[in-house]
């Protein structure tokens, strides 16, 4: 199998939302347990020794990637970030951004991430869903305002907006930009579809956007469905490997196997062989 292997840790299946399109079957009724940190550390060690071309980015997601903060577990995310840094990788956290509406959570999370990013001298990205399924315009505007309010945070955290190639997602993005304008935040369209935001002092950041993906799997997940994402399983050159909180490894959203009694390397080799049998 050619291409880069991009790893992501699905640290929990808990989420404060319950979106109609969620392919993870995430929600508030799922147990708020988080992948043990020693497990993340062990898997990061195994990832480093894999005989493949491994992406420099490691995704931390769920469920809601910031879920530990909803349970006053304020040490989990900075500890996970440190493990990713120590493995020589760059962390990206997937989130619905709704915590941006709470001043307490926003200040705590942005401050913590900024300190972690500064100490590792690495820019931390937040992958924020802004689409027709997430009712989060005001919260994400709060979050972006929070980043722009502080030079230190601006220099260390980058929001990346993610949606679909649908009119609904385009409208959600338009609505967010209008709300930013309402708050006297400047919005500059950039040639490749990204946009810049700047504060009243005239300093700002670039906000990358990714609205290239189609919706492949509308509807909440069912028990026997392996396909766990609205992303395309056929993205060229990038093989997505997710490891969930129950030690299940999922390759390209289609092939999964639980790690039990054997290492990550063996499981990934088997999954690649299964994909090859299907012509992938
Ligand atoms: S789509 Fe994202 S925000 Fe919505 S329920 Fe699923 S994990 Fe939560």
Coordinates of C-alpha atoms and ligand atoms in Angstrom, one line a residue:
X1 CA 0.0 0.0 0.0
X2 CA 1.5 3.3 -1.1
X3 CA 1.3 6.7 0.5
X4 CA 1.6 8.2 4.0
X5 CA 0.1 6.7 7.1
X6 CA -1.7 9.3 9.2
X7 CA -2.6 8.2 12.8
X8 CA -5.3 9.4 15.0
X9 CA -6.3 8.5 18.5
X10 CA -10.1 8.4 19.2
X11 CA -9.7 9.1 22.9
X12 CA -13.4 8.8 23.7
X13 CA -16.8 8.2 22.2
X14 CA -18.4 10.8 24.5
X15 CA -19.5 14.0 22.9
X16 CA -21.6 16.9 24.3
X17 CA -23.5 17.0 21.0
X18 CA -25.4 14.2 19.1
X19 CA -25.3 15.3 15.5
X20 CA -27.6 13.5 13.0
X21 CA -24.7 12.7 10.7
X22 CA -22.3 11.4 13.4
X23 CA -20.7 8.2 12.1
X24 CA -19.1 7.5 15.5
X25 CA -22.4 7.2 17.3
X26 CA -21.0 9.7 19.7
X27 CA -23.1 11.4 22.3
X28 CA -23.6 12.3 25.9
X29 CA -25.0 8.9 26.9
X30 CA -21.7 7.2 26.0
X31 CA -19.4 6.7 29.0
X32 CA -17.0 9.6 29.5
X33 CA -13.9 7.4 29.7
X34 CA -10.7 8.4 28.0
X35 CA -7.9 6.3 26.4
X36 CA -5.3 5.8 29.1
X37 CA -2.3 8.0 28.6
X38 CA 0.1 5.1 29.0
X39 CA -1.6 3.4 26.1
X40 CA -1.2 6.5 23.9
X41 CA 2.5 6.5 24.9
X42 CA 2.9 2.8 24.0
X43 CA 1.2 3.2 20.7
X44 CA 3.2 6.3 19.8
X45 CA 6.4 4.2 20.4
X46 CA 5.0 1.4 18.2
X47 CA 4.1 4.0 15.5
X48 CA 7.6 5.3 15.4
X49 CA 9.0 1.8 14.6
X50 CA 6.6 1.0 11.8
X51 CA 8.2 0.3 8.4
X52 CA 5.9 2.9 6.6
X53 CA 6.0 6.5 5.7
X54 CA 4.4 8.0 8.8
X55 CA 2.8 11.5 8.8
X56 CA 4.3 14.1 11.1
X57 CA 0.8 14.9 12.4
X58 CA -1.0 12.9 15.1
X59 CA -4.7 13.6 15.5
X60 CA -6.4 13.6 18.9
X61 CA -10.2 13.2 18.5
X62 CA -13.3 11.4 19.6
X63 CA -16.2 11.9 20.1
X64 CA -15.3 15.4 21.2
X65 CA -11.5 15.8 21.4
X66 CA -11.8 18.3 24.3
X67 CA -14.1 16.0 26.2
X68 CA -11.8 15.7 29.3
X69 CA -12.3 19.4 30.0
X70 CA -16.1 18.8 30.3
X71 CA -15.3 16.5 33.3
X72 CA -12.8 18.8 34.9
X73 CA -10.0 16.6 33.8
X74 CA -7.6 19.4 33.0
X75 CA -4.4 17.4 32.9
X76 CA -5.4 14.9 30.2
X77 CA -5.0 17.0 27.1
X78 CA -1.7 18.7 28.0
X79 CA -0.3 15.3 29.0
X80 CA -1.4 13.8 25.7
X81 CA 0.1 16.7 23.9
X82 CA 3.4 16.2 25.7
X83 CA 3.5 12.5 24.7
X84 CA 2.9 13.6 21.0
X85 CA 5.7 16.2 21.3
X86 CA 8.1 13.7 22.9
X87 CA 7.4 11.3 20.0
X88 CA 8.6 14.1 17.6
X89 CA 5.1 14.6 16.2
X90 CA 2.8 17.6 15.7
X91 CA -0.6 17.3 17.4
X92 CA -4.0 18.3 15.9
X93 CA -7.1 18.2 18.0
X94 CA -10.5 17.6 16.5
X95 CA -13.4 19.5 18.1
X96 CA -16.8 20.8 17.6
X97 CA -15.7 24.1 19.3
X98 CA -18.8 24.5 21.4
X99 CA -16.6 25.0 24.5
X100 CA -15.7 28.4 22.9
X101 CA -19.0 29.7 24.3
X102 CA -17.9 29.2 27.9
X103 CA -15.4 31.9 29.0
X104 CA -14.0 29.6 31.7
X105 CA -13.4 26.7 29.4
X106 CA -12.2 28.9 26.5
X107 CA -9.6 30.7 28.7
X108 CA -8.5 27.5 30.3
X109 CA -8.2 25.5 27.1
X110 CA -6.6 28.2 24.9
X111 CA -4.2 29.1 27.7
X112 CA -3.2 25.5 28.2
X113 CA -2.7 24.8 24.5
X114 CA -0.7 27.9 24.1
X115 CA 1.7 27.0 26.9
X116 CA 2.1 23.5 25.5
X117 CA 2.7 24.8 22.0
X118 CA 5.2 27.4 23.2
X119 CA 7.2 25.0 25.3
X120 CA 7.5 22.6 22.4
X121 CA 7.9 25.4 19.8
X122 CA 5.2 23.9 17.7
X123 CA 2.0 25.4 16.3
X124 CA -1.0 23.4 17.6
X125 CA -4.0 23.2 15.2
X126 CA -7.6 22.8 16.1
X127 CA -9.8 21.1 13.5
X128 CA -13.2 22.6 14.1
X129 CA -16.3 21.3 12.4
X130 CA -18.3 24.2 10.8
X131 CA -21.1 22.7 8.7
X132 CA -24.8 22.2 8.4
X133 CA -24.9 19.7 11.3
X134 CA -23.2 21.6 14.0
X135 CA -25.1 24.5 15.6
X136 CA -21.9 26.2 16.7
X137 CA -21.7 29.6 14.9
X138 CA -21.6 31.7 18.0
X139 CA -19.3 29.4 19.9
X140 CA -16.8 29.2 17.1
X141 CA -16.9 33.0 16.8
X142 CA -16.2 33.2 20.5
X143 CA -13.3 30.8 20.1
X144 CA -11.8 32.7 17.2
X145 CA -12.3 36.0 19.1
X146 CA -10.5 34.4 22.1
X147 CA -7.5 33.5 19.9
X148 CA -7.4 37.0 18.4
X149 CA -7.6 38.7 21.8
X150 CA -4.1 37.6 22.8
X151 CA -0.8 37.7 20.7
X152 CA 0.6 34.7 22.6
X153 CA -2.4 32.6 21.7
X154 CA -2.4 33.9 18.2
X155 CA 1.2 32.8 17.8
X156 CA 0.7 29.3 19.1
X157 CA -2.8 28.0 18.0
X158 CA -4.3 27.8 14.6
X159 CA -8.0 27.0 14.0
X160 CA -8.7 25.0 10.8
X161 CA -12.3 24.9 9.7
X162 CA -13.7 21.7 8.3
X163 CA -16.9 21.0 6.5
X164 CA -18.3 19.4 3.3
X165 CA -18.6 20.4 -0.3
X166 CA -22.3 21.1 0.1
X167 CA -24.4 24.3 0.1
X168 CA -25.2 23.7 3.7
X169 CA -21.6 23.8 4.8
X170 CA -20.9 26.8 2.5
X171 CA -23.8 28.6 4.3
X172 CA -22.5 27.7 7.7
X173 CA -19.1 29.2 6.9
X174 CA -20.8 32.3 5.4
X175 CA -22.8 32.7 8.6
X176 CA -19.6 32.4 10.8
X177 CA -17.8 35.1 8.7
X178 CA -20.9 37.4 9.1
X179 CA -20.8 36.9 12.8
X180 CA -17.1 37.7 13.0
X181 CA -17.8 40.9 11.0
X182 CA -20.6 41.7 13.5
X183 CA -17.9 41.5 16.2
X184 CA -15.7 44.0 14.4
X185 CA -13.3 41.2 13.4
X186 CA -11.9 41.8 9.9
X187 CA -12.3 39.0 7.5
X188 CA -10.1 38.8 4.3
X189 CA -10.8 36.3 1.6
X190 CA -7.6 34.6 0.4
X191 CA -7.1 33.2 -3.1
X192 CA -7.1 29.5 -2.2
X193 CA -10.3 29.7 -0.2
X194 CA -8.7 30.2 3.2
X195 CA -9.4 33.5 4.9
X196 CA -7.6 35.8 7.3
X197 CA -9.1 37.3 10.5
X198 CA -7.7 40.3 12.2
X199 CA -8.4 42.2 15.4
X200 CA -8.9 45.9 16.0
X201 CA -5.1 46.3 16.4
X202 CA -4.7 45.0 12.9
X203 CA -2.9 41.8 13.8
X204 CA -4.4 38.5 12.8
X205 CA -4.0 34.9 11.6
X206 CA -4.8 32.9 8.5
X207 CA -7.7 30.4 8.9
X208 CA -7.3 27.4 6.6
X209 CA -10.5 25.8 5.5
X210 CA -11.1 22.3 4.2
X211 CA -14.5 21.9 2.5
X212 CA -13.4 19.5 -0.2
X213 CA -15.0 16.3 1.1
X214 CA -18.4 14.9 0.1
X215 CA -20.7 13.3 2.6
X216 CA -20.2 9.6 2.1
X217 CA -22.1 8.2 5.1
X218 CA -25.1 10.2 6.3
X219 CA -26.6 8.9 9.5
X220 CA -25.6 7.6 12.9
X221 CA -23.4 4.6 13.1
X222 CA -24.7 1.2 13.8
X223 CA -22.9 -1.6 15.7
X224 CA -21.7 -3.6 12.7
X225 CA -20.6 -0.6 10.6
X226 CA -16.9 -0.3 10.3
X227 CA -17.0 2.8 8.2
X228 CA -16.6 5.5 10.8
X229 CA -16.2 8.7 8.9
X230 CA -17.8 11.0 6.3
X231 CA -14.3 11.2 4.8
X232 CA -13.6 9.4 1.6
X233 CA -11.9 6.0 2.1
X234 CA -10.1 6.5 -1.1
X235 CA -8.2 9.7 -0.4
X236 CA -5.1 9.3 -2.6
X237 CA -1.7 9.0 -0.9
X238 CA -3.0 9.3 2.6
X239 CA -3.9 6.1 4.6
X240 CA -5.9 7.0 7.7
X241 CA -5.2 4.8 10.7
X242 CA -7.5 5.3 13.7
X243 CA -7.0 3.7 17.1
X244 CA -9.9 3.8 19.4
X245 CA -10.4 3.6 23.1
X246 CA -11.1 -0.1 22.9
X247 CA -7.9 -0.9 21.0
X248 CA -9.6 -1.3 17.7
X249 CA -7.5 -0.2 14.7
X250 CA -9.4 1.1 11.7
X251 CA -7.6 1.5 8.3
X252 CA -9.1 3.9 5.8
X253 CA -12.5 3.7 7.6
X254 CA -13.1 0.3 6.1
X255 CA -11.0 -2.4 7.7
X256 CA -10.8 -2.9 11.4
X257 CA -9.3 -5.3 13.8
X258 CA -8.8 -5.3 17.6
X259 CA -5.3 -5.4 19.0
X260 CA -5.2 -8.4 21.3
X261 CA -2.0 -10.2 22.1
X262 CA -0.2 -8.8 19.2
X263 CA 1.4 -5.5 18.4
X264 CA 0.2 -2.6 16.2
X265 CA 2.6 -3.6 13.5
X266 CA 1.1 -7.0 13.1
X267 CA -2.5 -5.6 13.1
X268 CA -1.7 -3.0 10.5
X269 CA 0.1 -5.6 8.3
X270 CA -3.1 -7.7 8.4
X271 CA -5.3 -4.8 7.6
X272 CA -3.1 -3.8 4.6
X273 CA -3.4 -7.4 3.4
X274 CA -7.2 -7.3 3.7
X275 CA -7.3 -4.0 1.8
X276 CA -5.1 -5.5 -0.9
X277 CA -7.5 -8.4 -1.3
X278 CA -10.2 -5.9 -2.1
X279 CA -8.0 -4.1 -4.6
X280 CA -7.2 -1.1 -2.3
Ligands
LIG1 S1 -20.2 14.7 14.6 FE1 -18.7 15.4 16.1 S2 -19.7 16.9 17.3 FE2 -21.3 15.7 16.3 S3 -21.9 14.1 17.7 FE3 -20.3 13.3 16.4 S4 -18.3 13.6 17.4 FE4 -19.9 15.0 18.4

